[in-house]
mmCIF file of C-alpha atoms in Angstrom:
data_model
loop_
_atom_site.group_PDB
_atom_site.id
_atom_site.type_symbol
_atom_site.label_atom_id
_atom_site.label_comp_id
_atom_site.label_asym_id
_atom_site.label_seq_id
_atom_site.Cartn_x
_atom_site.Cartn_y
_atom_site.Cartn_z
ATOM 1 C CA UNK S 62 130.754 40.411 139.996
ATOM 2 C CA UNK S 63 132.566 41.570 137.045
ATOM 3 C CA UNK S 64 134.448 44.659 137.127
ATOM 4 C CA UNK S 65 136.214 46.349 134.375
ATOM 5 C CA UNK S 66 139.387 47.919 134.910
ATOM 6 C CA UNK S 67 140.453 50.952 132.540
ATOM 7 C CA UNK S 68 143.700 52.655 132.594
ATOM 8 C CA UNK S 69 145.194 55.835 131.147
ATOM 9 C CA UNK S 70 148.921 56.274 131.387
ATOM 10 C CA UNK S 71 151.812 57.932 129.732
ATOM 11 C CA UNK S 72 154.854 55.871 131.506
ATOM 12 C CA UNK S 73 153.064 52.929 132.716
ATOM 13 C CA UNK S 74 152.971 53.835 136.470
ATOM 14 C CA UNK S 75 148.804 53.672 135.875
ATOM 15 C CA UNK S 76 148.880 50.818 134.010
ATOM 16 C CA UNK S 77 150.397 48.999 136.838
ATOM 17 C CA UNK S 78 148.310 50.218 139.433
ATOM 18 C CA UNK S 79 145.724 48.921 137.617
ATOM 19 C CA UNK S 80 147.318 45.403 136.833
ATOM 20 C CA UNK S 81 147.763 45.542 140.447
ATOM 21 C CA UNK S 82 143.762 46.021 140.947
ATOM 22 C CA UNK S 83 143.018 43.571 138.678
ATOM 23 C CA UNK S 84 145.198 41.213 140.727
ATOM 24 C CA UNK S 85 143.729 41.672 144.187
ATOM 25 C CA UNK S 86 140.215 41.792 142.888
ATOM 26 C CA UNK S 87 140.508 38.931 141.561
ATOM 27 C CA UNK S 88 141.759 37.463 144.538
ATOM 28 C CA UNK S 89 138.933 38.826 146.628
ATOM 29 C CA UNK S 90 136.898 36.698 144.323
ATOM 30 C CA UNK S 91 135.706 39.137 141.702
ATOM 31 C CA UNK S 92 135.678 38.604 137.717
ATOM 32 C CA UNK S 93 138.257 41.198 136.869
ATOM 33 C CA UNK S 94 139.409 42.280 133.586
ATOM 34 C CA UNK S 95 141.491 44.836 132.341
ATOM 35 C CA UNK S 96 142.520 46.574 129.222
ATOM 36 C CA UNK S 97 144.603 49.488 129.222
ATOM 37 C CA UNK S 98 143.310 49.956 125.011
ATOM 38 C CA UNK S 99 140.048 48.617 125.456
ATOM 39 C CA UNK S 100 137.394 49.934 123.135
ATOM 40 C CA UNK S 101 133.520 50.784 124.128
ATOM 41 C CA UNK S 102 132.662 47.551 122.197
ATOM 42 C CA UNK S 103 135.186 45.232 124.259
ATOM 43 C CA UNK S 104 133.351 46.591 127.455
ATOM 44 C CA UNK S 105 130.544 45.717 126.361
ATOM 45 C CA UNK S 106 131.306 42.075 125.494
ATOM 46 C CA UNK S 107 132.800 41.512 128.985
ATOM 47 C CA UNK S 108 129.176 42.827 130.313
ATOM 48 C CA UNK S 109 130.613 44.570 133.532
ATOM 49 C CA UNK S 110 128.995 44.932 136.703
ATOM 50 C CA UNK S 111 131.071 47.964 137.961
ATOM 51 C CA UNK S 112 133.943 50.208 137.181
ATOM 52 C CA UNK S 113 137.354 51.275 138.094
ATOM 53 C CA UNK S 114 139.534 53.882 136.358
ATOM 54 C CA UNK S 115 143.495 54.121 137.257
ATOM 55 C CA UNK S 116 144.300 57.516 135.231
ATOM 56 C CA UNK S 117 147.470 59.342 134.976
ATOM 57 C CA UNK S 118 147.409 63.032 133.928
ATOM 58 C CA UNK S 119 149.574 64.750 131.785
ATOM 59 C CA UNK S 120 149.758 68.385 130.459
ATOM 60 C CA UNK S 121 147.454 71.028 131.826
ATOM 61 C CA UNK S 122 145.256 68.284 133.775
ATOM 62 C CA UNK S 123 143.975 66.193 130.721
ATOM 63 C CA UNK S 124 143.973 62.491 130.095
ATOM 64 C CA UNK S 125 146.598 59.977 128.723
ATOM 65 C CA UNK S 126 146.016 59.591 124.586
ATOM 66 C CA UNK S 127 145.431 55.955 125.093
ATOM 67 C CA UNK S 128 142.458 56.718 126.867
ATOM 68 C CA UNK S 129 141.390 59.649 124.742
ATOM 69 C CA UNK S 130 139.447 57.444 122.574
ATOM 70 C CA UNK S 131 137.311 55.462 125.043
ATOM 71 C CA UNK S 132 136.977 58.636 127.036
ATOM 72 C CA UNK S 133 135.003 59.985 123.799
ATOM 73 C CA UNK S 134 133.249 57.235 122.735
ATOM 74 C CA UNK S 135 131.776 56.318 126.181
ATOM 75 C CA UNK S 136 130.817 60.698 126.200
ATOM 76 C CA UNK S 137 129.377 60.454 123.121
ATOM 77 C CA UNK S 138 127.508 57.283 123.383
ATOM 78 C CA UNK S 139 126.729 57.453 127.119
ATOM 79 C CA UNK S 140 125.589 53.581 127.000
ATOM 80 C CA UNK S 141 122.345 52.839 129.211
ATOM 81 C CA UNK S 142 123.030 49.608 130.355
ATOM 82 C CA UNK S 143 125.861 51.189 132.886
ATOM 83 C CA UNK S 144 123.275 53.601 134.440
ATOM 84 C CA UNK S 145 123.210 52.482 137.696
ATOM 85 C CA UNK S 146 126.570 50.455 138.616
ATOM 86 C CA UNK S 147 129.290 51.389 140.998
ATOM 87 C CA UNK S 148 132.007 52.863 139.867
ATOM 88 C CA UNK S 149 135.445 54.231 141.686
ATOM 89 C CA UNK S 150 138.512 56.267 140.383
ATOM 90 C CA UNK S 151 142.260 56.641 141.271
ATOM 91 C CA UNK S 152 144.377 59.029 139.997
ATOM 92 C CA UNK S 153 147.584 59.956 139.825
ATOM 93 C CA UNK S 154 149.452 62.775 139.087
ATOM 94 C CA UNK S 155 151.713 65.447 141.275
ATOM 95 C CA UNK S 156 150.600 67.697 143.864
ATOM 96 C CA UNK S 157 153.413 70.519 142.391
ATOM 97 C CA UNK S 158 150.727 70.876 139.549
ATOM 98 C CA UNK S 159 148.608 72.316 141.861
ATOM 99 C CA UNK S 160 144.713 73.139 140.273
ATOM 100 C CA UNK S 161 145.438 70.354 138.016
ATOM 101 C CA UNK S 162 146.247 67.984 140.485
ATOM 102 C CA UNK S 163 145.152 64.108 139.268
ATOM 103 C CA UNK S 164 142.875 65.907 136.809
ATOM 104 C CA UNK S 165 142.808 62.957 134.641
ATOM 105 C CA UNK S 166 141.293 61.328 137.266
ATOM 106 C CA UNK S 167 138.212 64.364 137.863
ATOM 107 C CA UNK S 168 137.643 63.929 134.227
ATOM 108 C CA UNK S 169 136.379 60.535 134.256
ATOM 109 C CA UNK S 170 134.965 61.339 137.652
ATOM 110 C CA UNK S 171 132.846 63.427 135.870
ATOM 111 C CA UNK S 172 132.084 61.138 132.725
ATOM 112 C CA UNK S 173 131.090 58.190 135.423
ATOM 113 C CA UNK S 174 128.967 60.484 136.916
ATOM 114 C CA UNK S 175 127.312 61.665 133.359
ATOM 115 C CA UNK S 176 126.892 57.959 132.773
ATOM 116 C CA UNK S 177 125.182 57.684 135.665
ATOM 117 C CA UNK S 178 127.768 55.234 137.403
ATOM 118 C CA UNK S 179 127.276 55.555 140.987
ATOM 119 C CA UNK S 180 130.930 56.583 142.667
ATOM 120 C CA UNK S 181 130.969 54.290 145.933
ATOM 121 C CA UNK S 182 133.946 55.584 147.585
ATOM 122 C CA UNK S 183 136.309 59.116 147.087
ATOM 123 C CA UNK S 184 138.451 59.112 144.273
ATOM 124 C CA UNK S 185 142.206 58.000 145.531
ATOM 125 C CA UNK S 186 144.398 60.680 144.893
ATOM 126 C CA UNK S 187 148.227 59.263 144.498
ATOM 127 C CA UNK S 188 150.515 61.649 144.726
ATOM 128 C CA UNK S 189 154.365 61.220 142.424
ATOM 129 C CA UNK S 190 155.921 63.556 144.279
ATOM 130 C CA UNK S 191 155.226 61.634 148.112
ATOM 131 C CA UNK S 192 155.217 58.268 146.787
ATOM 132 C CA UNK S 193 157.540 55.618 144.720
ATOM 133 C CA UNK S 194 154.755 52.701 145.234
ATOM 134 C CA UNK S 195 151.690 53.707 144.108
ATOM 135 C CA UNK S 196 150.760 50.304 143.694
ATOM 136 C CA UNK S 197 150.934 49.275 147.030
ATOM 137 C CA UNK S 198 149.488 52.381 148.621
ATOM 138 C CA UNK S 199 146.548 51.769 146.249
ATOM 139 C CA UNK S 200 145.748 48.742 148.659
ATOM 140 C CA UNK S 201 143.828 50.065 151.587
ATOM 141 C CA UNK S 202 141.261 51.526 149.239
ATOM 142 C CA UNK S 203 141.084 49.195 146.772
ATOM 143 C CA UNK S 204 140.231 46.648 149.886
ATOM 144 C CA UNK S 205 137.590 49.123 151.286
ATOM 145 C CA UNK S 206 136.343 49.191 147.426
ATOM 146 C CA UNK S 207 136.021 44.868 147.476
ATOM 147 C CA UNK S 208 133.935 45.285 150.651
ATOM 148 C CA UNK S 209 132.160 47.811 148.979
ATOM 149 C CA UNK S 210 131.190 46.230 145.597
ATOM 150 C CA UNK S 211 130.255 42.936 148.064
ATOM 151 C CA UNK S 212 127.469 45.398 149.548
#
């Protein structure tokens, strides 16, 4: 199966996560690619079979500017060929934020869902302000997410 990886960050902390992904789904014997500036047109060449987004947030709950782009071109152009496939978030942010707590990551929560990805497991919340490894606390869920995406 070939799963895309996408990743929004501001000091790299996402972008790692999500290199981090990439390695242990590949391992677990999936096709996985990621691209932390990929455009809607590069997705679409690597024809994926489900989704993951690793998404900082910054500001008043809004997404990195390196994924600003995607985020509106996939809105806008809502492609039809995705309708269907699994899809799973984690974001990050800080729980001090409070209401905006990993709001990057709700936002593309809500674009999957527009798109008609289905979400197979609960967004993973990672939280700065209990954690200084997000990468390996991603683990446990991104192994229930493998077993998922096996069906």
């Amino acid at each position: 199966m070939k799963v895309v990886i996408l990743s929004g960050s501001v000091y790299g902390t996402a972008d790692e996560v999500a290199r981090h992904a990439a390695k242990l789904l590949s391992a677990a014997g999936f096709e996985a690619w990621h691209a932390n500036r990929a455009t809607l047109q590069d997705i679409q060449g690597f024809a994926p079979q489900a989704f993951l987004a690793v998404t900082s947030t910054t500001g008043m709950g809004e997404l990195p500017d390196n994924l600003m782009p995607l985020f509106s071109a996939m809105r806008d152009q809502l492609p039809a060929e995705w309708r269907g496939l699994p899809g799973a978030v984690i974001g990050l942010g800080d729980s001090c934020y409070g209401d905006t707590f990993c709001g990057g990551g709700e936002q593309l929560r809500e674009l999957f869902a527009e798109m008609g990805l289905k979400e197979v497991q609960p967004m993973l919340r990672l939280d700065a302000s209990e954690t200084v490894t997000p990468e390996t606390d991603a683990e446990p869920w991104l192994a229930e997410l493998a077993d998922k995406l096996r069906g």
